[in-house]
């Protein structure tokens, strides 16, 4: 894939160069055009390099996981004695107006294969029947204690901090009220904490409601975009976003960074950065899966991505010093620049490249450039999608959505990201914007 | 028209349409976010600063106005 991509970058460069030499009648002058084409070529080269690095690192991490799993299989099933030695874990479920799905979410937690755990539901002042429905699950089983706390509405960060305060376990698993966890989640996450340097484990988030084009493409995006990045980052023990639907923490680490802050709209990203800056290692566990209901309407998708983009930028801004001093900040400085590239530079360059080549195609009848631009990115997407789908043992049909991902989905999302970045820059007010649930969990 | 030209034209048209759609979708989202009920909500703030919302008066059948429970029991 890399060789093909490098060949494409070369062809692309030659095409741009050849076209640029003959196009002496551009109104902006040839130096501006050379600058733009040079920038887009460099951007393309960086993208190829990014995919290459991510795939190599994620593959190395994948091999590590396979070896670890084989060692565990060789040891056989855990004995009752071994089970008794497993640490007590608290699962914190913040819920705001999740009445439609909270019972299903708690129900999935009662099926978890782990001997010592409790479920702590924090109702964040819901205006629906979340609290009453959660209460119905309190005495359903003797397997674990289910506690429901209700409090005045204070936001998700506040609800998670409340859960952290009441948690009895030394390890806390934070999730969303609209998520469903795989039964093996606690066993697969807890083993990472054998290493005292590890402060948190990020789980694998997958889309549950794959029933239309938008959710299918998101299913691919979660596998290709998010899981691939996290697996690669896990190799260096520096996952940069512990997803809200599934993250397990060492309680001491949470206390050390004083829990979640409520000054960003991406409290999970903010907390992860705080842990990384305190020196904690953060890994990814692909077998711990959180199934989530993703937005099935375009407008809800834009709402979600708008919030994510602004939230991530707010979290990055809190560590602006490290952005300005990357060499003194070590790996954390690199992580922040990487996040800025993915959050701002990538969407801007992608949309700009499309507009630029479309303009050139219309104005100078050179549509081949746009076709090459699209083809190059699509080859990268399809190759990466194929790799990720195979590694994750996902539905092979998802690979076909890579083309939709490139031609439709990414442009729509990137335009929203650009506006979100701009509005964050000028400080436009925003609200949390809760997504409407369909109750398909 | 050769195959490359057809392909290039398809990509061009798709890109332009998607860009327009992306802008339209974003502005539709912003319009929806901006349209909100006025914060007063028809309620009033009492002397001690407590917001008292006005609720619609529930319509009751005249036969049930005084003791709705009786009606339920009787049925």
PDB file of N, CA, C and O in Angstrom, chain A residues 362-404:
ATOM      1  N   UNK A 362     -12.973  23.251 -13.550  1.00  0.00           N
ATOM      2  CA  UNK A 362     -13.985  24.053 -14.244  1.00  0.00           C
ATOM      3  C   UNK A 362     -13.320  25.155 -15.073  1.00  0.00           C
ATOM      4  O   UNK A 362     -13.607  25.355 -16.255  1.00  0.00           O
ATOM      5  N   UNK A 363     -12.369  25.835 -14.458  1.00  0.00           N
ATOM      6  CA  UNK A 363     -11.775  27.021 -15.085  1.00  0.00           C
ATOM      7  C   UNK A 363     -10.829  26.644 -16.228  1.00  0.00           C
ATOM      8  O   UNK A 363     -10.804  27.303 -17.256  1.00  0.00           O
ATOM      9  N   UNK A 364     -10.056  25.581 -16.057  1.00  0.00           N
ATOM     10  CA  UNK A 364      -9.019  25.248 -17.049  1.00  0.00           C
ATOM     11  C   UNK A 364      -9.225  23.886 -17.697  1.00  0.00           C
ATOM     12  O   UNK A 364      -8.352  23.402 -18.409  1.00  0.00           O
ATOM     13  N   UNK A 365     -10.350  23.284 -17.396  1.00  0.00           N
ATOM     14  CA  UNK A 365     -10.688  21.997 -17.997  1.00  0.00           C
ATOM     15  C   UNK A 365      -9.615  20.928 -17.738  1.00  0.00           C
ATOM     16  O   UNK A 365      -9.220  20.184 -18.637  1.00  0.00           O
ATOM     17  N   UNK A 366      -9.085  20.928 -16.499  1.00  0.00           N
ATOM     18  CA  UNK A 366      -8.080  19.914 -16.125  1.00  0.00           C
ATOM     19  C   UNK A 366      -8.674  19.062 -14.994  1.00  0.00           C
ATOM     20  O   UNK A 366      -8.239  19.141 -13.850  1.00  0.00           O
ATOM     21  N   UNK A 367      -9.665  18.276 -15.320  1.00  0.00           N
ATOM     22  CA  UNK A 367     -10.358  17.497 -14.288  1.00  0.00           C
ATOM     23  C   UNK A 367      -9.530  16.309 -13.797  1.00  0.00           C
ATOM     24  O   UNK A 367      -9.820  15.740 -12.745  1.00  0.00           O
ATOM     25  N   UNK A 368      -8.498  15.952 -14.562  1.00  0.00           N
ATOM     26  CA  UNK A 368      -7.674  14.789 -14.185  1.00  0.00           C
ATOM     27  C   UNK A 368      -7.036  14.982 -12.809  1.00  0.00           C
ATOM     28  O   UNK A 368      -6.863  14.025 -12.055  1.00  0.00           O
ATOM     29  N   UNK A 369      -6.674  16.221 -12.497  1.00  0.00           N
ATOM     30  CA  UNK A 369      -6.022  16.486 -11.206  1.00  0.00           C
ATOM     31  C   UNK A 369      -6.928  16.111 -10.039  1.00  0.00           C
ATOM     32  O   UNK A 369      -6.495  15.473  -9.086  1.00  0.00           O
ATOM     33  N   UNK A 370      -8.189  16.528 -10.153  1.00  0.00           N
ATOM     34  CA  UNK A 370      -9.139  16.206  -9.089  1.00  0.00           C
ATOM     35  C   UNK A 370      -9.336  14.695  -8.994  1.00  0.00           C
ATOM     36  O   UNK A 370      -9.389  14.135  -7.901  1.00  0.00           O
ATOM     37  N   UNK A 371      -9.410  14.038 -10.156  1.00  0.00           N
ATOM     38  CA  UNK A 371      -9.581  12.586 -10.187  1.00  0.00           C
ATOM     39  C   UNK A 371      -8.399  11.897  -9.506  1.00  0.00           C
ATOM     40  O   UNK A 371      -8.564  10.943  -8.735  1.00  0.00           O
ATOM     41  N   UNK A 372      -7.195  12.406  -9.764  1.00  0.00           N
ATOM     42  CA  UNK A 372      -6.002  11.822  -9.147  1.00  0.00           C
ATOM     43  C   UNK A 372      -5.998  12.052  -7.644  1.00  0.00           C
ATOM     44  O   UNK A 372      -5.648  11.178  -6.862  1.00  0.00           O
ATOM     45  N   UNK A 373      -6.358  13.255  -7.267  1.00  0.00           N
ATOM     46  CA  UNK A 373      -6.450  13.599  -5.833  1.00  0.00           C
ATOM     47  C   UNK A 373      -7.401  12.635  -5.130  1.00  0.00           C
ATOM     48  O   UNK A 373      -7.103  12.064  -4.093  1.00  0.00           O
ATOM     49  N   UNK A 374      -8.561  12.458  -5.714  1.00  0.00           N
ATOM     50  CA  UNK A 374      -9.592  11.593  -5.139  1.00  0.00           C
ATOM     51  C   UNK A 374      -9.136  10.133  -5.125  1.00  0.00           C
ATOM     52  O   UNK A 374      -9.293   9.416  -4.145  1.00  0.00           O
ATOM     53  N   UNK A 375      -8.518   9.730  -6.264  1.00  0.00           N
ATOM     54  CA  UNK A 375      -8.088   8.326  -6.398  1.00  0.00           C
ATOM     55  C   UNK A 375      -7.006   7.988  -5.376  1.00  0.00           C
ATOM     56  O   UNK A 375      -7.030   6.929  -4.739  1.00  0.00           O
ATOM     57  N   UNK A 376      -6.077   8.905  -5.232  1.00  0.00           N
ATOM     58  CA  UNK A 376      -4.978   8.690  -4.285  1.00  0.00           C
ATOM     59  C   UNK A 376      -5.518   8.487  -2.861  1.00  0.00           C
ATOM     60  O   UNK A 376      -5.185   7.530  -2.178  1.00  0.00           O
ATOM     61  N   UNK A 377      -6.404   9.413  -2.439  1.00  0.00           N
ATOM     62  CA  UNK A 377      -6.961   9.322  -1.091  1.00  0.00           C
ATOM     63  C   UNK A 377      -7.836   8.088  -0.935  1.00  0.00           C
ATOM     64  O   UNK A 377      -7.838   7.435   0.107  1.00  0.00           O
ATOM     65  N   UNK A 378      -8.576   7.757  -1.993  1.00  0.00           N
ATOM     66  CA  UNK A 378      -9.460   6.591  -1.917  1.00  0.00           C
ATOM     67  C   UNK A 378      -8.665   5.298  -1.808  1.00  0.00           C
ATOM     68  O   UNK A 378      -9.053   4.380  -1.086  1.00  0.00           O
ATOM     69  N   UNK A 379      -7.538   5.223  -2.526  1.00  0.00           N
ATOM     70  CA  UNK A 379      -6.698   4.025  -2.424  1.00  0.00           C
ATOM     71  C   UNK A 379      -6.179   3.873  -0.996  1.00  0.00           C
ATOM     72  O   UNK A 379      -6.193   2.778  -0.418  1.00  0.00           O
ATOM     73  N   UNK A 380      -5.743   5.001  -0.428  1.00  0.00           N
ATOM     74  CA  UNK A 380      -5.286   4.965   0.972  1.00  0.00           C
ATOM     75  C   UNK A 380      -6.406   4.480   1.885  1.00  0.00           C
ATOM     76  O   UNK A 380      -6.198   3.628   2.749  1.00  0.00           O
ATOM     77  N   UNK A 381      -7.611   5.039   1.678  1.00  0.00           N
ATOM     78  CA  UNK A 381      -8.758   4.681   2.526  1.00  0.00           C
ATOM     79  C   UNK A 381      -9.120   3.209   2.393  1.00  0.00           C
ATOM     80  O   UNK A 381      -9.343   2.516   3.393  1.00  0.00           O
ATOM     81  N   UNK A 382      -9.199   2.746   1.147  1.00  0.00           N
ATOM     82  CA  UNK A 382      -9.614   1.355   0.916  1.00  0.00           C
ATOM     83  C   UNK A 382      -8.580   0.392   1.503  1.00  0.00           C
ATOM     84  O   UNK A 382      -8.931  -0.591   2.172  1.00  0.00           O
ATOM     85  N   UNK A 383      -7.301   0.698   1.279  1.00  0.00           N
ATOM     86  CA  UNK A 383      -6.247  -0.186   1.792  1.00  0.00           C
ATOM     87  C   UNK A 383      -6.275  -0.212   3.330  1.00  0.00           C
ATOM     88  O   UNK A 383      -6.208  -1.287   3.944  1.00  0.00           O
ATOM     89  N   UNK A 384      -6.401   0.985   3.915  1.00  0.00           N
ATOM     90  CA  UNK A 384      -6.444   1.053   5.387  1.00  0.00           C
ATOM     91  C   UNK A 384      -7.704   0.367   5.919  1.00  0.00           C
ATOM     92  O   UNK A 384      -7.650  -0.343   6.928  1.00  0.00           O
ATOM     93  N   UNK A 385      -8.818   0.566   5.225  1.00  0.00           N
ATOM     94  CA  UNK A 385     -10.077  -0.063   5.656  1.00  0.00           C
ATOM     95  C   UNK A 385      -9.959  -1.586   5.608  1.00  0.00           C
ATOM     96  O   UNK A 385     -10.373  -2.278   6.542  1.00  0.00           O
ATOM     97  N   UNK A 386      -9.367  -2.095   4.516  1.00  0.00           N
ATOM     98  CA  UNK A 386      -9.208  -3.549   4.376  1.00  0.00           C
ATOM     99  C   UNK A 386      -8.349  -4.103   5.514  1.00  0.00           C
ATOM    100  O   UNK A 386      -8.694  -5.120   6.139  1.00  0.00           O
ATOM    101  N   UNK A 387      -7.254  -3.410   5.800  1.00  0.00           N
ATOM    102  CA  UNK A 387      -6.364  -3.852   6.878  1.00  0.00           C
ATOM    103  C   UNK A 387      -7.110  -3.877   8.220  1.00  0.00           C
ATOM    104  O   UNK A 387      -7.076  -4.873   8.948  1.00  0.00           O
ATOM    105  N   UNK A 388      -7.803  -2.774   8.499  1.00  0.00           N
ATOM    106  CA  UNK A 388      -8.482  -2.659   9.803  1.00  0.00           C
ATOM    107  C   UNK A 388      -9.617  -3.662   9.949  1.00  0.00           C
ATOM    108  O   UNK A 388      -9.801  -4.262  11.012  1.00  0.00           O
ATOM    109  N   UNK A 389     -10.386  -3.822   8.882  1.00  0.00           N
ATOM    110  CA  UNK A 389     -11.528  -4.749   8.932  1.00  0.00           C
ATOM    111  C   UNK A 389     -11.044  -6.185   9.170  1.00  0.00           C
ATOM    112  O   UNK A 389     -11.631  -6.939   9.948  1.00  0.00           O
ATOM    113  N   UNK A 390      -9.950  -6.540   8.528  1.00  0.00           N
ATOM    114  CA  UNK A 390      -9.402  -7.903   8.704  1.00  0.00           C
ATOM    115  C   UNK A 390      -8.866  -8.085  10.132  1.00  0.00           C
ATOM    116  O   UNK A 390      -9.157  -9.074  10.800  1.00  0.00           O
ATOM    117  N   UNK A 391      -8.090  -7.115  10.577  1.00  0.00           N
ATOM    118  CA  UNK A 391      -7.506  -7.193  11.921  1.00  0.00           C
ATOM    119  C   UNK A 391      -8.583  -7.249  13.002  1.00  0.00           C
ATOM    120  O   UNK A 391      -8.498  -7.992  13.980  1.00  0.00           O
ATOM    121  N   UNK A 392      -9.626  -6.445  12.821  1.00  0.00           N
ATOM    122  CA  UNK A 392     -10.694  -6.357  13.824  1.00  0.00           C
ATOM    123  C   UNK A 392     -11.753  -7.442  13.644  1.00  0.00           C
ATOM    124  O   UNK A 392     -12.726  -7.492  14.397  1.00  0.00           O
ATOM    125  N   UNK A 393     -11.572  -8.281  12.630  1.00  0.00           N
ATOM    126  CA  UNK A 393     -12.531  -9.346  12.301  1.00  0.00           C
ATOM    127  C   UNK A 393     -13.943  -8.772  12.139  1.00  0.00           C
ATOM    128  O   UNK A 393     -14.927  -9.296  12.668  1.00  0.00           O
ATOM    129  N   UNK A 394     -14.004  -7.665  11.416  1.00  0.00           N
ATOM    130  CA  UNK A 394     -15.283  -6.980  11.201  1.00  0.00           C
ATOM    131  C   UNK A 394     -15.944  -7.478   9.911  1.00  0.00           C
ATOM    132  O   UNK A 394     -15.364  -8.274   9.164  1.00  0.00           O
ATOM    133  N   UNK A 395     -17.130  -6.973   9.650  1.00  0.00           N
ATOM    134  CA  UNK A 395     -17.869  -7.307   8.444  1.00  0.00           C
ATOM    135  C   UNK A 395     -17.115  -6.783   7.201  1.00  0.00           C
ATOM    136  O   UNK A 395     -16.851  -5.575   7.098  1.00  0.00           O
ATOM    137  N   UNK A 396     -16.776  -7.699   6.280  1.00  0.00           N
ATOM    138  CA  UNK A 396     -15.980  -7.320   5.095  1.00  0.00           C
ATOM    139  C   UNK A 396     -16.694  -6.281   4.216  1.00  0.00           C
ATOM    140  O   UNK A 396     -16.061  -5.541   3.469  1.00  0.00           O
ATOM    141  N   UNK A 397     -18.015  -6.251   4.312  1.00  0.00           N
ATOM    142  CA  UNK A 397     -18.777  -5.293   3.504  1.00  0.00           C
ATOM    143  C   UNK A 397     -18.431  -3.840   3.840  1.00  0.00           C
ATOM    144  O   UNK A 397     -18.627  -2.940   3.033  1.00  0.00           O
ATOM    145  N   UNK A 398     -17.906  -3.662   5.050  1.00  0.00           N
ATOM    146  CA  UNK A 398     -17.557  -2.298   5.465  1.00  0.00           C
ATOM    147  C   UNK A 398     -16.509  -1.676   4.539  1.00  0.00           C
ATOM    148  O   UNK A 398     -16.468  -0.457   4.382  1.00  0.00           O
ATOM    149  N   UNK A 399     -15.662  -2.521   3.932  1.00  0.00           N
ATOM    150  CA  UNK A 399     -14.604  -1.991   3.057  1.00  0.00           C
ATOM    151  C   UNK A 399     -15.221  -1.188   1.913  1.00  0.00           C
ATOM    152  O   UNK A 399     -14.684  -0.163   1.488  1.00  0.00           O
ATOM    153  N   UNK A 400     -16.367  -1.663   1.409  1.00  0.00           N
ATOM    154  CA  UNK A 400     -17.016  -0.983   0.288  1.00  0.00           C
ATOM    155  C   UNK A 400     -17.420   0.447   0.654  1.00  0.00           C
ATOM    156  O   UNK A 400     -17.479   1.321  -0.213  1.00  0.00           O
ATOM    157  N   UNK A 401     -17.658   0.665   1.940  1.00  0.00           N
ATOM    158  CA  UNK A 401     -18.086   2.008   2.359  1.00  0.00           C
ATOM    159  C   UNK A 401     -16.931   3.008   2.368  1.00  0.00           C
ATOM    160  O   UNK A 401     -17.149   4.197   2.589  1.00  0.00           O
ATOM    161  N   UNK A 402     -15.707   2.518   2.153  1.00  0.00           N
ATOM    162  CA  UNK A 402     -14.560   3.429   2.122  1.00  0.00           C
ATOM    163  C   UNK A 402     -14.714   4.456   1.004  1.00  0.00           C
ATOM    164  O   UNK A 402     -14.272   5.599   1.136  1.00  0.00           O
ATOM    165  N   UNK A 403     -15.338   4.060  -0.100  1.00  0.00           N
ATOM    166  CA  UNK A 403     -15.523   4.997  -1.217  1.00  0.00           C
ATOM    167  C   UNK A 403     -16.550   6.072  -0.853  1.00  0.00           C
ATOM    168  O   UNK A 403     -16.359   7.249  -1.163  1.00  0.00           O
ATOM    169  N   UNK A 404     -17.618   5.648  -0.200  1.00  0.00           N
ATOM    170  CA  UNK A 404     -18.628   6.622   0.256  1.00  0.00           C
ATOM    171  C   UNK A 404     -17.996   7.552   1.285  1.00  0.00           C
ATOM    172  O   UNK A 404     -18.252   8.753   1.323  1.00  0.00           O
TER     173      UNK A 404
END
